[in-house]
Structures are given as structure tokens and as C-alpha cells.
Coordinates of N, CA and C in Angstrom, one line a residue:
M218 N 1.7 0.8 17.6 CA 1.6 0.8 16.2 C 0.3 0.2 15.8
N219 N -0.4 0.8 15.0 CA -1.7 0.3 14.5 C -1.5 -0.4 13.1
I220 N -2.3 -1.4 12.9 CA -2.2 -2.1 11.6 C -3.6 -2.4 11.1
S221 N -3.7 -2.7 9.8 CA -5.0 -3.1 9.2 C -4.6 -4.4 8.5
V222 N -5.5 -5.4 8.7 CA -5.3 -6.8 8.2 C -6.5 -7.2 7.4
E223 N -6.3 -7.7 6.2 CA -7.4 -8.2 5.4 C -7.2 -9.7 5.3
L224 N -8.3 -10.5 5.7 CA -8.2 -11.9 5.7 C -9.3 -12.6 4.8
T225 N -8.9 -13.6 4.1 CA -9.9 -14.5 3.4 C -9.6 -15.9 3.8
L226 N -10.5 -16.5 4.6 CA -10.4 -17.9 4.9 C -11.1 -18.8 3.9
S227 N -10.5 -19.8 3.4 CA -11.1 -20.6 2.3 C -10.8 -22.1 2.7
P228 N -11.8 -22.7 3.5 CA -11.7 -24.1 3.7 C -11.8 -24.9 2.4
L229 N -11.0 -25.8 2.2 CA -11.0 -26.6 0.9 C -11.8 -27.9 1.1
Q230 N -13.1 -27.8 1.4 CA -14.0 -28.9 1.7 C -15.4 -28.5 1.4
D231 N -16.3 -29.5 1.3 CA -17.7 -29.2 0.9 C -18.4 -28.4 2.1
T232 N -18.1 -28.8 3.3 CA -18.8 -28.1 4.5 C -17.9 -27.0 5.0
Y233 N -18.1 -25.8 4.5 CA -17.2 -24.7 4.8 C -17.9 -23.6 5.5
E234 N -19.2 -23.4 5.3 CA -19.9 -22.2 5.8 C -19.8 -22.1 7.3
E235 N -20.0 -23.1 8.0 CA -20.0 -23.1 9.5 C -18.6 -22.7 10.0
H236 N -17.6 -23.1 9.4 CA -16.2 -22.8 9.8 C -15.9 -21.3 9.6
I237 N -16.3 -20.8 8.5 CA -16.1 -19.4 8.2 C -16.9 -18.5 9.2
I238 N -18.2 -18.9 9.4 CA -19.0 -18.1 10.3 C -18.4 -18.2 11.8
N239 N -18.0 -19.3 12.2 CA -17.4 -19.4 13.5 C -16.1 -18.6 13.6
F240 N -15.3 -18.6 12.6 CA -14.0 -17.8 12.6 C -14.4 -16.3 12.7
I241 N -15.3 -15.8 11.9 CA -15.7 -14.4 12.0 C -16.3 -14.0 13.3
K242 N -17.2 -14.9 13.9 CA -17.8 -14.6 15.2 C -16.7 -14.5 16.3
K243 N -15.7 -15.3 16.2 CA -14.6 -15.2 17.2 C -13.8 -13.9 17.0
L244 N -13.6 -13.5 15.8 CA -13.0 -12.2 15.5 C -13.8 -11.0 16.0
R245 N -15.1 -11.1 15.8 CA -16.0 -10.0 16.3 C -16.0 -9.9 17.8
A246 N -15.8 -11.0 18.5 CA -15.8 -11.1 20.0 C -14.5 -10.6 20.6
S247 N -13.5 -10.3 19.7 CA -12.1 -9.9 20.2 C -12.1 -8.5 20.7
G248 N -13.0 -7.7 20.4 CA -13.0 -6.3 20.8 C -12.2 -5.4 19.8
L249 N -11.7 -6.0 18.8 CA -11.0 -5.2 17.7 C -12.1 -4.6 16.7
T250 N -11.7 -3.7 16.0 CA -12.6 -3.1 14.9 C -12.6 -4.1 13.8
I251 N -13.8 -4.6 13.4 CA -13.9 -5.6 12.3 C -14.9 -5.1 11.3
L252 N -14.5 -5.2 10.0 CA -15.4 -4.8 8.9 C -15.4 -6.1 8.0
E253 N -16.6 -6.4 7.5 CA -16.8 -7.6 6.7 C -17.4 -7.2 5.4
N254 N -17.0 -8.0 4.3 CA -17.7 -7.9 3.1 C -17.8 -9.4 2.5
P255 N -18.5 -9.6 1.4 CA -18.6 -11.0 1.0 C -17.3 -11.7 0.7
L256 N -16.2 -11.0 0.4 CA -15.0 -11.7 0.0 C -13.9 -11.8 1.1
S257 N -14.0 -10.9 2.1 CA -13.0 -10.8 3.1 C -13.4 -10.2 4.4
T258 N -12.6 -10.2 5.4 CA -12.8 -9.6 6.7 C -11.6 -8.7 7.0
Q259 N -11.9 -7.5 7.4 CA -10.8 -6.6 7.7 C -10.8 -6.4 9.3
I260 N -9.6 -6.4 9.8 CA -9.4 -6.2 11.2 C -8.4 -5.0 11.4
Y261 N -8.8 -4.2 12.4 CA -8.0 -3.0 12.7 C -7.7 -2.8 14.1
G262 N -6.4 -2.4 14.4 CA -6.1 -2.2 15.8 C -4.6 -2.3 16.1
D263 N -4.2 -2.3 17.3 CA -2.8 -2.3 17.8 C -2.2 -3.6 17.3
Y264 N -1.0 -3.5 16.8 CA -0.3 -4.6 16.2 C -0.2 -5.9 17.1
D265 N 0.2 -5.7 18.3 CA 0.3 -6.8 19.2 C -1.0 -7.5 19.5
K266 N -2.0 -6.7 19.7 CA -3.3 -7.3 20.0 C -3.9 -8.0 18.8
V267 N -3.8 -7.4 17.6 CA -4.3 -8.0 16.4 C -3.6 -9.3 16.1
M268 N -2.3 -9.3 16.2 CA -1.5 -10.5 15.9 C -1.7 -11.6 16.9
Y269 N -1.9 -11.2 18.2 CA -2.2 -12.3 19.2 C -3.6 -12.9 18.8
V270 N -4.6 -12.1 18.6 CA -5.9 -12.6 18.3 C -5.8 -13.5 17.0
L271 N -5.1 -13.1 16.0 CA -5.0 -13.9 14.8 C -4.3 -15.2 15.0
Q272 N -3.3 -15.1 15.8 CA -2.5 -16.4 16.1 C -3.4 -17.4 16.7
V273 N -4.2 -17.0 17.7 CA -5.1 -17.9 18.4 C -6.2 -18.4 17.5
E274 N -6.9 -17.5 16.8 CA -8.1 -17.8 16.0 C -7.7 -18.6 14.7
I275 N -6.6 -18.2 14.1 CA -6.2 -19.0 12.9 C -5.9 -20.4 13.3
K276 N -5.2 -20.6 14.3 CA -4.8 -21.9 14.8 C -6.1 -22.8 15.0
E277 N -7.0 -22.2 15.8 CA -8.3 -22.9 16.1 C -9.0 -23.2 14.8
A278 N -9.1 -22.3 13.9 CA -9.8 -22.5 12.6 C -9.2 -23.6 11.8
F279 N -7.9 -23.6 11.8 CA -7.2 -24.7 11.0 C -7.3 -26.0 11.7
E280 N -7.4 -26.1 13.0 CA -7.6 -27.3 13.7 C -9.0 -27.9 13.4
L281 N -10.0 -27.1 13.1 CA -11.3 -27.5 12.8 C -11.6 -27.9 11.4
I282 N -10.7 -27.6 10.4 CA -11.0 -27.9 9.0 C -9.9 -29.0 8.6
D283 N -10.3 -29.7 7.5 CA -9.4 -30.7 7.0 C -8.3 -30.1 6.2
K284 N -8.6 -29.2 5.3 CA -7.7 -28.5 4.5 C -8.2 -27.1 4.3
G285 N -7.3 -26.1 4.1 CA -7.8 -24.8 3.9 C -6.6 -23.8 3.6
L286 N -7.1 -22.7 3.1 CA -6.1 -21.6 2.7 C -6.6 -20.3 3.5
L287 N -5.6 -19.5 3.9 CA -5.9 -18.2 4.5 C -5.0 -17.2 3.8
Y288 N -5.7 -16.3 3.2 CA -5.0 -15.2 2.5 C -5.0 -14.0 3.5
M289 N -3.8 -13.4 3.7 CA -3.7 -12.3 4.6 C -2.8 -11.2 4.1
K290 N -3.3 -9.9 4.2 CA -2.6 -8.7 3.8 C -2.5 -7.9 5.0
I291 N -1.3 -7.3 5.3 CA -1.1 -6.4 6.4 C -0.6 -5.1 6.0
V292 N -1.3 -4.0 6.5 CA -0.8 -2.6 6.2 C -0.4 -2.0 7.5
K293 N 0.7 -1.3 7.4 CA 1.1 -0.6 8.6 C 0.4 0.8 8.8
S294 N -0.8 0.8 9.1 CA -1.6 1.9 9.5 C -3.0 1.5 9.7
D295 N -3.8 2.3 10.4 CA -5.2 2.0 10.6 C -6.0 2.6 9.4
R296 N -6.5 1.7 8.6 CA -7.3 2.2 7.4 C -8.8 2.0 7.6
S297 N -9.2 1.9 8.8 CA -10.7 1.7 9.1 C -11.5 2.8 8.6
E298 N -11.0 4.0 8.5 CA -11.8 5.2 8.1 C -11.7 5.5 6.6
Y299 N -11.1 4.6 5.9 CA -10.9 4.8 4.4 C -12.3 4.9 3.7
E300 N -12.4 5.9 2.9 CA -13.6 6.0 2.0 C -13.1 6.3 0.6
P301 N -13.6 5.5 -0.4 CA -13.2 5.7 -1.8 C -13.6 7.1 -2.2
H302 N -12.8 7.7 -3.1 CA -13.0 9.0 -3.6 C -13.6 9.0 -5.0
F303 N -14.4 8.0 -5.3 CA -15.0 7.9 -6.7 C -16.4 7.4 -6.5

């Protein structure tokens, strides 16, 4: 089963850029399909692989920051080919 996940990592501290960049670089290295924009990162792939990668990388990201939020949306389908019709 394929899924699409949208993530927004928000460290609640003054020094946040390095943590976000590190998190995104780790996701890029996973071999999954990754799309980025200024507000979020989208990940596409097989449910088990996506969730395993997220489990590992979210835990590491949280261990490296003092406080933070992670917003996550999951869709049960691969939406990586989506193009707006307007």
C-alpha cells in the first residue's frame, strides 16, 4: 500500500535552521520520493518503508532539539504525480 505524507517540523528554539536542514537531508537519503516547498516536505512510498524511515528520523530530530512540533498528514495513496487543474 502506498501513502503520501506531508510533514512540517517546527523546532521551538532560536537555532532551528540546522535541525530542519539535517532532517530533510536524512529524508532525501532514504531512497523515498521527496518533494519540498518552503512550508513542508512531502514523502511518497510504500507504507511500511515510509513509516519506518519516519519513526527513525523523527526520533533523531526530536533528540537533537530542546522543544519542537511536528505536523503530519497521511493520505492513503501516492499523490506524487498530482498537478493542480487551475
